[in-house]
Coordinates of C-alpha atoms in Angstrom, one line a residue:
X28 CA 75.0 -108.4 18.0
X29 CA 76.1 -104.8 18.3
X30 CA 72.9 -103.1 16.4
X31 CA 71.7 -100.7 14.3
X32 CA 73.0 -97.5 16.7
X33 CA 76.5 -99.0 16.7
X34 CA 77.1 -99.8 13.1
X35 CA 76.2 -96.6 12.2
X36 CA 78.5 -95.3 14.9
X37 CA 81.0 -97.6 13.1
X38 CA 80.4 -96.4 9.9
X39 CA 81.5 -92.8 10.5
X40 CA 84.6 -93.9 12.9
X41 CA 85.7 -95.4 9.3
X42 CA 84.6 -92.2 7.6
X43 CA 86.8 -90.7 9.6
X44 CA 89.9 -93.2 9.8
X45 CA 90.2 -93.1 6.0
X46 CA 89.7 -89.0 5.6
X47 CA 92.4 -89.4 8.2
X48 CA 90.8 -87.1 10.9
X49 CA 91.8 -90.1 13.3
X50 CA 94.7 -92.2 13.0
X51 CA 93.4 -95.6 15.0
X52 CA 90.7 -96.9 17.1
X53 CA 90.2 -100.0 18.9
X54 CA 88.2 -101.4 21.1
X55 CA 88.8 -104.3 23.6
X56 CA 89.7 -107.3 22.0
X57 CA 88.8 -105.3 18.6
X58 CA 90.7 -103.1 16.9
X59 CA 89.9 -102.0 13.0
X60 CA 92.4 -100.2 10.6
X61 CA 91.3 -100.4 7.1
X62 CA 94.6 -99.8 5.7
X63 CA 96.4 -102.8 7.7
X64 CA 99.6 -100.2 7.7
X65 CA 101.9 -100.1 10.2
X66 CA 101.8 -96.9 12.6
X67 CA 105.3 -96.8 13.8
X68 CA 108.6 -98.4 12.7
X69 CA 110.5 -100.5 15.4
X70 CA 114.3 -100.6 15.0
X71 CA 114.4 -103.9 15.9
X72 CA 111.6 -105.2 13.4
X73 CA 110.9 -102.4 11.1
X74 CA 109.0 -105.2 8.8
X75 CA 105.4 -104.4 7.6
X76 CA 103.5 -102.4 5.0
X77 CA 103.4 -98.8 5.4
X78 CA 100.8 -96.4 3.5
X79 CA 102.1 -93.2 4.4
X80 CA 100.6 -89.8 3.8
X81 CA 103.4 -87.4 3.0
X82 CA 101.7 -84.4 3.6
X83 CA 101.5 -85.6 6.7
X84 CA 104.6 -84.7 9.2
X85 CA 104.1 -87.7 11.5
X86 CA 103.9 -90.3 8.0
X87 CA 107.1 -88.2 6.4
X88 CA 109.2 -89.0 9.9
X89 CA 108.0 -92.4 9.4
X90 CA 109.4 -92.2 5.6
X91 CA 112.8 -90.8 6.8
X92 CA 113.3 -93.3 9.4
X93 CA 112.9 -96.2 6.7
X94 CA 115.1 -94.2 4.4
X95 CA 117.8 -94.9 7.4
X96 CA 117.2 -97.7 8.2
X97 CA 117.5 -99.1 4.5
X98 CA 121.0 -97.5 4.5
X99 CA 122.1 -98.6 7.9
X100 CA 121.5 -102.4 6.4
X101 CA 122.5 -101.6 2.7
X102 CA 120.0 -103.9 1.0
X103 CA 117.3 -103.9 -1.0
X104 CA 114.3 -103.4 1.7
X105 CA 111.3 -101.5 -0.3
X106 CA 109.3 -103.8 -2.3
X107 CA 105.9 -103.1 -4.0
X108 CA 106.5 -99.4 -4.2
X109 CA 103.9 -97.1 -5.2
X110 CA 103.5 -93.2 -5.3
X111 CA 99.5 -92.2 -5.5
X112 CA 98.8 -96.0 -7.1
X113 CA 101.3 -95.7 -9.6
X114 CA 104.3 -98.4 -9.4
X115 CA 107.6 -96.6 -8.7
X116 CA 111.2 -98.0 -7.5
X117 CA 113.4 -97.5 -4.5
X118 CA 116.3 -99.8 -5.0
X119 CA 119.3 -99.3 -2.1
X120 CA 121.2 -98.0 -4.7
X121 CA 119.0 -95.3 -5.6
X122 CA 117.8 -93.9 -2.2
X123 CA 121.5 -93.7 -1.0
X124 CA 123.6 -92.3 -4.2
X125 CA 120.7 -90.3 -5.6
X126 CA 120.5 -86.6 -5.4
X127 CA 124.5 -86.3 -5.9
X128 CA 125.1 -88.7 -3.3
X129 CA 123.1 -86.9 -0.8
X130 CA 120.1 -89.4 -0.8
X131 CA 116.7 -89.5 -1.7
X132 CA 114.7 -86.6 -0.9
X133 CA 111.2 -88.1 -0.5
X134 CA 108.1 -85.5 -2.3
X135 CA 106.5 -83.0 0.2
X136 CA 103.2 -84.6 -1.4
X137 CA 101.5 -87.7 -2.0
X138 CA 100.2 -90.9 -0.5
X139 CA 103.4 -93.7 -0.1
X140 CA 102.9 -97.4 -0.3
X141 CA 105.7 -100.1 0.3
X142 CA 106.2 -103.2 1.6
X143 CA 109.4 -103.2 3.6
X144 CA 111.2 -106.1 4.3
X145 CA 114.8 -106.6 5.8
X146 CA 116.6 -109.3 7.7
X147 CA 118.1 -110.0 10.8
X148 CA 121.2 -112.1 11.1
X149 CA 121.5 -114.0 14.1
X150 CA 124.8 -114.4 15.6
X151 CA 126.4 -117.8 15.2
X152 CA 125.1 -120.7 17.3
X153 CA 121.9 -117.9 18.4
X154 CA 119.4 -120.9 19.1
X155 CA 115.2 -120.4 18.9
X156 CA 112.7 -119.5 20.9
X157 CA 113.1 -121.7 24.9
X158 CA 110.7 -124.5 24.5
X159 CA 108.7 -123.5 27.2
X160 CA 108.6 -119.4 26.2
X161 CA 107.2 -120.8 23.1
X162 CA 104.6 -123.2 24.6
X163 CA 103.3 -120.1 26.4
X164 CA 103.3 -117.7 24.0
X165 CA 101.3 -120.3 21.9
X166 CA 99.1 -120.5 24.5
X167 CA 98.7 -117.3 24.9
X168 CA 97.9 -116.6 21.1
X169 CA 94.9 -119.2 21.6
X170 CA 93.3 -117.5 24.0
X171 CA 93.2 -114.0 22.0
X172 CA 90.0 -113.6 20.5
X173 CA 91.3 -111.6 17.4
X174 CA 94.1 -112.2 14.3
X175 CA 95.0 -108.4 15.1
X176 CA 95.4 -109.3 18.5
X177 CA 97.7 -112.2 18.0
X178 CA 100.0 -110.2 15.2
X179 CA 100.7 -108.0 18.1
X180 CA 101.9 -110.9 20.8
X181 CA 103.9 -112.2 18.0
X182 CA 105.6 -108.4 17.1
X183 CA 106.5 -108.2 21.1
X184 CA 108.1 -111.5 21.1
X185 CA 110.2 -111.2 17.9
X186 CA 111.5 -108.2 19.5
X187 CA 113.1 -110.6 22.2
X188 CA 113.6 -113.9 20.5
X189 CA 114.8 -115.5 17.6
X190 CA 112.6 -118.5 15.9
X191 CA 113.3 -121.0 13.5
X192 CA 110.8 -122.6 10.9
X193 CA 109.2 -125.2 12.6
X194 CA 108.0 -122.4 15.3
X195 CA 107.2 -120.3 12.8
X196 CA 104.8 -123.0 11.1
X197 CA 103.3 -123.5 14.3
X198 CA 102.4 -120.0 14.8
X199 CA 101.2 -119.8 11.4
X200 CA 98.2 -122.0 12.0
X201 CA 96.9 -119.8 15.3
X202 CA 95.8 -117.7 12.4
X203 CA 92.5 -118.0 10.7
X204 CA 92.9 -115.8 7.7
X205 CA 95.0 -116.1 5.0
X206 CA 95.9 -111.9 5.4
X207 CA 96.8 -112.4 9.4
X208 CA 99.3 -115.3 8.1
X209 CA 100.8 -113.9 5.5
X210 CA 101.5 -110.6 7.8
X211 CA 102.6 -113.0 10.5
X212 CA 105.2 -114.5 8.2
X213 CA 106.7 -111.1 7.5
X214 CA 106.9 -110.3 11.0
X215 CA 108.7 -113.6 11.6
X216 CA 111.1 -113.0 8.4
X217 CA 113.2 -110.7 10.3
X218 CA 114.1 -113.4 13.5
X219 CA 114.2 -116.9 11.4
X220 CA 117.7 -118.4 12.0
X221 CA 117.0 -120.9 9.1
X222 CA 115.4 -119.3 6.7
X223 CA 116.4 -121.4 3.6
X224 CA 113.9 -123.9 5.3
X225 CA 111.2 -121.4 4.6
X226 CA 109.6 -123.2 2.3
X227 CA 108.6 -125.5 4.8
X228 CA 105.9 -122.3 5.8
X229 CA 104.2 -123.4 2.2
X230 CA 102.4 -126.2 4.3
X231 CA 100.2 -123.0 5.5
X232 CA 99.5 -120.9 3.3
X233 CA 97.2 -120.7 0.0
X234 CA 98.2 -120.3 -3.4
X235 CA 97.0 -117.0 -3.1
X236 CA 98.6 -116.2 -0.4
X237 CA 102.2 -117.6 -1.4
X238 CA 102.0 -115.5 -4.4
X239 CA 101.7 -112.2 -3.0
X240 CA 104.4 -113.1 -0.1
X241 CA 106.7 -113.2 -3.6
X242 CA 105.6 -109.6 -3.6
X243 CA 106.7 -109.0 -0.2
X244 CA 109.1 -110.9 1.0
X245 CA 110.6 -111.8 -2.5
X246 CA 111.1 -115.6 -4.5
X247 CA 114.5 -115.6 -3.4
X248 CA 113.0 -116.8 -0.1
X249 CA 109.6 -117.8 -0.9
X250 CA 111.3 -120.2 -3.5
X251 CA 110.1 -124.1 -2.9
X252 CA 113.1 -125.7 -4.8
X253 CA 112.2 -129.3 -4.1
X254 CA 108.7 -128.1 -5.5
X255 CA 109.0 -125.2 -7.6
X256 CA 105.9 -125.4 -9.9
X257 CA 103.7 -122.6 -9.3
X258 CA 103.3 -118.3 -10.3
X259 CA 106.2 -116.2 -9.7
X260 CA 106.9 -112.4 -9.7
X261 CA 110.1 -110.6 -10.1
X262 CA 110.7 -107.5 -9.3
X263 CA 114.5 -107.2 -12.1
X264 CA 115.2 -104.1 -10.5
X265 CA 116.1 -106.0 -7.3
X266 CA 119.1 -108.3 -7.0
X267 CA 117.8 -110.8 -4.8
X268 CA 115.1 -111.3 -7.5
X269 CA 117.6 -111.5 -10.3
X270 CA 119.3 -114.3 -8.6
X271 CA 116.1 -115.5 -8.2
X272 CA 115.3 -116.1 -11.5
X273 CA 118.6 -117.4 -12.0
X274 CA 118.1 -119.9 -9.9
X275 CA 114.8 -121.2 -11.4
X276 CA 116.4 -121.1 -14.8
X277 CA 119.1 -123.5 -13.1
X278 CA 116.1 -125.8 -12.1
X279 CA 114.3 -125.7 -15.0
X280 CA 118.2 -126.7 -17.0
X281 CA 117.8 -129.4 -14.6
X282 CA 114.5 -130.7 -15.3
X283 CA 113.4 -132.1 -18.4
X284 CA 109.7 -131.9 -17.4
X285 CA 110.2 -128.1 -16.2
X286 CA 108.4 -125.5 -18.3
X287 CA 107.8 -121.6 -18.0
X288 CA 104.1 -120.4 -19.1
X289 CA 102.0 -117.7 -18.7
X290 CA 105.3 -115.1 -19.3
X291 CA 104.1 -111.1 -18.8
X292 CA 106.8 -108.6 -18.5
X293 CA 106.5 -104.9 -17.8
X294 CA 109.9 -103.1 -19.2
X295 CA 108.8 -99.3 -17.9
X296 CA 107.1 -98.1 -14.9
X297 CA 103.9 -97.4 -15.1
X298 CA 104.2 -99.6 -18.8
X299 CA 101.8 -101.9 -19.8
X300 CA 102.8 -105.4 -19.5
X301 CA 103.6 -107.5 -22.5
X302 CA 103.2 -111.2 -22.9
X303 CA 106.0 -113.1 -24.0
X304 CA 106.6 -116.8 -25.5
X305 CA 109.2 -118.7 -24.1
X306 CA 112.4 -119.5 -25.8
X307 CA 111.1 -116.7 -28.8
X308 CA 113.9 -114.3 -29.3
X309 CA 112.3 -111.6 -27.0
X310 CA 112.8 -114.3 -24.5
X311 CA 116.3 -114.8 -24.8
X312 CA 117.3 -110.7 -24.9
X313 CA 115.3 -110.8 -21.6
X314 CA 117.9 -113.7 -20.3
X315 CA 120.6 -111.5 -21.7
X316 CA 122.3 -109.8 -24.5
X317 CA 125.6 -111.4 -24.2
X318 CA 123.9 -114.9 -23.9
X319 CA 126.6 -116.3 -22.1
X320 CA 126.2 -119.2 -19.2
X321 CA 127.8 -119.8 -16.3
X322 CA 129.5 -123.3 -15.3
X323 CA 125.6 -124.1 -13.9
X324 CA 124.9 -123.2 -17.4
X325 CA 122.2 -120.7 -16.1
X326 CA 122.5 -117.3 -17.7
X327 CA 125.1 -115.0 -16.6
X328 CA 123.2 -112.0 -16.3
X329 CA 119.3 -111.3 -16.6
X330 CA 117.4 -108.1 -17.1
X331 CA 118.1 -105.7 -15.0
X332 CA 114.7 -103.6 -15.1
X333 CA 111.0 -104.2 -14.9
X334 CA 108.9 -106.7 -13.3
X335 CA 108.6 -110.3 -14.5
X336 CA 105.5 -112.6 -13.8
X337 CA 105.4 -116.4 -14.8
X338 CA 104.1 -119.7 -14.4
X339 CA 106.9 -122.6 -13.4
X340 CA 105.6 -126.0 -14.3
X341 CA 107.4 -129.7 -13.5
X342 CA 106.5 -133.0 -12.6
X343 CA 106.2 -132.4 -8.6
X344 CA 109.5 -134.8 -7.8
X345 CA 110.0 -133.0 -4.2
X346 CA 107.2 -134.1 -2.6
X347 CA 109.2 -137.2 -1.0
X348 CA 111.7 -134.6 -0.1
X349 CA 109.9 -132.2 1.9
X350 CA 108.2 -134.7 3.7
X351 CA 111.5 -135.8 4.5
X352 CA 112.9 -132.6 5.6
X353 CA 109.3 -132.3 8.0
X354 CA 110.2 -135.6 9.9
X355 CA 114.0 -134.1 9.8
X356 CA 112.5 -131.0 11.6
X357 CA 110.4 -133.2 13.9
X358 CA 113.6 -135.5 14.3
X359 CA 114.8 -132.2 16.6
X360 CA 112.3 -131.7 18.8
X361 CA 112.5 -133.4 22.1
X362 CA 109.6 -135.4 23.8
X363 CA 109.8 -133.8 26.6
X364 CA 110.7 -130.0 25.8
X365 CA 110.3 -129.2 22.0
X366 CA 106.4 -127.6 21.2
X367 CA 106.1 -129.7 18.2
X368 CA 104.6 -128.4 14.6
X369 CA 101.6 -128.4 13.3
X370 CA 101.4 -129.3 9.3
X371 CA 97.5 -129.9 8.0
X372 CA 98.2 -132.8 6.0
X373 CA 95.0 -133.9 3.8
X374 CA 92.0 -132.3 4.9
X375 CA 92.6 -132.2 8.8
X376 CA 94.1 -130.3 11.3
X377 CA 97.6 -129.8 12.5
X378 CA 99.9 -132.5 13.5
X379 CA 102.9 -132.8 15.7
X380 CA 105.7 -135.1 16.0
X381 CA 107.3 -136.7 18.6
X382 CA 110.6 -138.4 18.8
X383 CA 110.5 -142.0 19.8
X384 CA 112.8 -144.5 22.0
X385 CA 113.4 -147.1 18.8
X386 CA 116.9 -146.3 17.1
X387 CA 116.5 -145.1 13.7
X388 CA 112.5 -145.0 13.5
X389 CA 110.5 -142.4 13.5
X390 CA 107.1 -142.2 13.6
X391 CA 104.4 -138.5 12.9
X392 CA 100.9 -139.1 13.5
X393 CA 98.6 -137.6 10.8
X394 CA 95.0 -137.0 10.6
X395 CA 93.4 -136.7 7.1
X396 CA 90.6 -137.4 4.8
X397 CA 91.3 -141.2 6.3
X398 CA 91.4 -141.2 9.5
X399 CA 95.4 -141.8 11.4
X400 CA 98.1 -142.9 9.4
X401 CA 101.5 -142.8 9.4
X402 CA 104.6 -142.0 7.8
X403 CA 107.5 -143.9 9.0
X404 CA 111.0 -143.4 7.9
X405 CA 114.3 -145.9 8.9
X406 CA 117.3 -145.8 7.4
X407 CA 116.8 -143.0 4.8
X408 CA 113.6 -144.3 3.3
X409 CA 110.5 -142.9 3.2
X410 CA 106.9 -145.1 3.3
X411 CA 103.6 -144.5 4.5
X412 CA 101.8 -146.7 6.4
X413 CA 97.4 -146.9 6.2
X414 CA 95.1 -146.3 9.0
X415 CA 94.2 -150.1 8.6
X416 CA 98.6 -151.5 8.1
X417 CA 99.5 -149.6 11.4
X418 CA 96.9 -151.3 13.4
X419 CA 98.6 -154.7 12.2
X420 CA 101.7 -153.5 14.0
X421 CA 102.9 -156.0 16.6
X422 CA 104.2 -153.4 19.3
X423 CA 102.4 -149.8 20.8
X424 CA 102.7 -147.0 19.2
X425 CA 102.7 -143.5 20.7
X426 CA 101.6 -140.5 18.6
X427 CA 101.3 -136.8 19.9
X428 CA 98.0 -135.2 17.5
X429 CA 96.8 -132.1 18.5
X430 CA 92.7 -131.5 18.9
X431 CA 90.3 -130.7 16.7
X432 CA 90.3 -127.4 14.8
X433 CA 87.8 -125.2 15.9
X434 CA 88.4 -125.7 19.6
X435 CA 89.7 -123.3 22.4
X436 CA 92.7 -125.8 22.5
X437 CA 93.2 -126.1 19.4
X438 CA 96.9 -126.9 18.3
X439 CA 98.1 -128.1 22.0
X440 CA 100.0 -130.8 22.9
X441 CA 98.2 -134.0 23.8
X442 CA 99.6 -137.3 24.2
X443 CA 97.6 -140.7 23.1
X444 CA 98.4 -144.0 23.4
X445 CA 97.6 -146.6 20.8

């Protein structure tokens, strides 16, 4: 318990932090920044949400150097713009051919909010994260007694080492709010070599937090397309998030149980948003004027303005198929050298996987509402076996579950015979 004295001392630190007569403080193993912005921009990860004051010389440096580095990558990187709480755009297109081709001149005035988000492409044949680098970074995260302190192990490694998803879930579950994962994710963004697996990440976050990492990151990634029900935002001004919605139109064409709800589109900055019905006529102008279909038979063109927010609905038919690209994931990791993932299936904590000696079979330990089960899966098919069948079995069975949640050790690698 730090007291009266030092809450009060507290208090007027954050009086001061948000009148912006200090920029940070921290404290060991503390550290408090009420507007979760980033300070600096790294080169190498410049991912993170900036509030920047520009008034402020340090915040309008900080402004140019994103302005660069959105045109050294030529892609849409600012997402959730907003100039004194008003929504604004900053497409690629306009920072770099705006002002007679000169750029985008940013005001002299004004508090700046974005999200920026960009990607790194590994080389061909880059692999992940060594094993046993990961197992002590993990390690490492554990034993940090903060989310704010963990974000920042995970920034220094991602400066040194590409990950792919199945890391990338296992990191995610070090975190105990739903804020530190979803800023964790967009630090990771930039360094996944498989990101069209990303969806796999789903497994840890909330509904909540899925939804606003549509914001940031953008559906074109965030996308489940074995499961696609659920609330989506498109930003039409972006054209990752027109394909986007392309691509859920596809799906829904496909899908006789698919249907959009819940439509509210906002032409105009700064507009009010409208609510629209599905297939009414407003609708289809929105899909396009022309209303012609490509070979997919998906629209050939979409708005090209304003942001888009919807409900996807369908009969949940993927679930089979993630849990057969999980055991595909496990199917990688080696016994001996591969960290595992942890997934919270039903109720319990994470779970890893661990290849086992019997051709074609294998076997991921779970812990839910139940008790053990598991999911076994030969020759393409997919069945799951009770707490009370697997103890039927006729020969041992060797599952690697990680400990309780809760616990200093929590999410490393045990082995238990059964």
């Amino acid at each position: 318990p730090m007291g009266d004295d030092a809450v009060d001392i507290l208090k007027e630190l954050k009086a001061r932090l948000l009148n912006g007569s200090i920029r940070k403080f921290s404290m060991d193993n503390c550290a408090f920044d009420p507007s979760r912005r980033q300070l600096e921009v790294d080169s190498h990860n410049p991912n993170g949400y900036y509030k920047l004051d520009l008034s402020d010389e340090k915040d309008t440096e900080i402004c140019k150097l994103l302005i660069s580095e959105t045109k050294r990558r030529k892609t849409d990187a600012w997402r959730n713009e907003k100039l004194n709480n008003q929504r604004i755009t900053l497409t690629y297109r306009f920072i770099h051919d705006s002002n007679d081709d000169k750029g985008w001149v940013p005001p002299t005035e004004g508090i700046l909010e974005v999200d920026f988000c960009v990607v790194n492409h590994a080389e061909p044949g880059t692999s992940p994260m060594d094993p046993d680098d990961f197992r002590i970074l993990t390690r490492v995260m554990e034993n940090s007694s903060s989310d704010g302190g963990r974000l920042a192990m995970l920034k220094q490694a991602c400066n040194a080492y590409y990950l792919d998803v199945s890391q990338a879930l296992t990191i995610l579950f070090k975190f105990a709010r739903d804020s530190a994962r979803e800023n964790a994710l967009v630090i990771m963004f930039a360094h996944l070599i498989d990101r069209k697996n990303l969806a796999l990440c789903h497994a840890a976050l909330s509904e909540r937090s899925r939804f606003n990492l549509h914001k940031r990151i953008g559906p074109l990634y965030m996308m489940n397309r074995s499961d696609p029900a659920g609330r989506y935002w498109f930003d039409l001004f972006k054209r990752d998030d027109q394909r986007a919605l392309r691509m859920l139109l596809q799906l829904k064409r496909n899908d006789p149980t698919g249907q959009v709800l819940d439509v509210h589109y906002t032409k105009e900055i700064g507009g009010l948003p409208v609510q629209i019905e599905p297939e009414s006529e407003t609708w289809s102008i929105l899909l396009g004027s022309s209303g012609s279909e490509t070979a997919m038979g998906t629209p050939e063109s979409v708005a090209t303005q304003g942001i888009l927010e919807l409900t996807y609905a369908c009969a949940r038919q993927g679930a089979s198929a993630l849990k057969l690209a999980l055991m595909q994931a496990f199917e990688k990791k080696d016994a001996g050298k591969g960290p595992g993932i942890g997934v919270p299936w039903g109720g319990g904590p994470g779970v890893t996987g661990r290849k086992k000696d019997y051709p074609g079979d294998e076997e991921v330990g779970r812990r839910g509402s139940h008790g053990i089960a598991r999911v076994t899966s030969k020759e393409g098919v997919t069945r799951a076996a009770s707490k009370e069948g697997a103890a039927k079995g006729s020969r041992p069975e060797i599952l690697v579950i990680n400990s309780r949640p809760g616990t200093r050790d929590s999410g490393a690698e045990t082995q238990q015979g059964l």
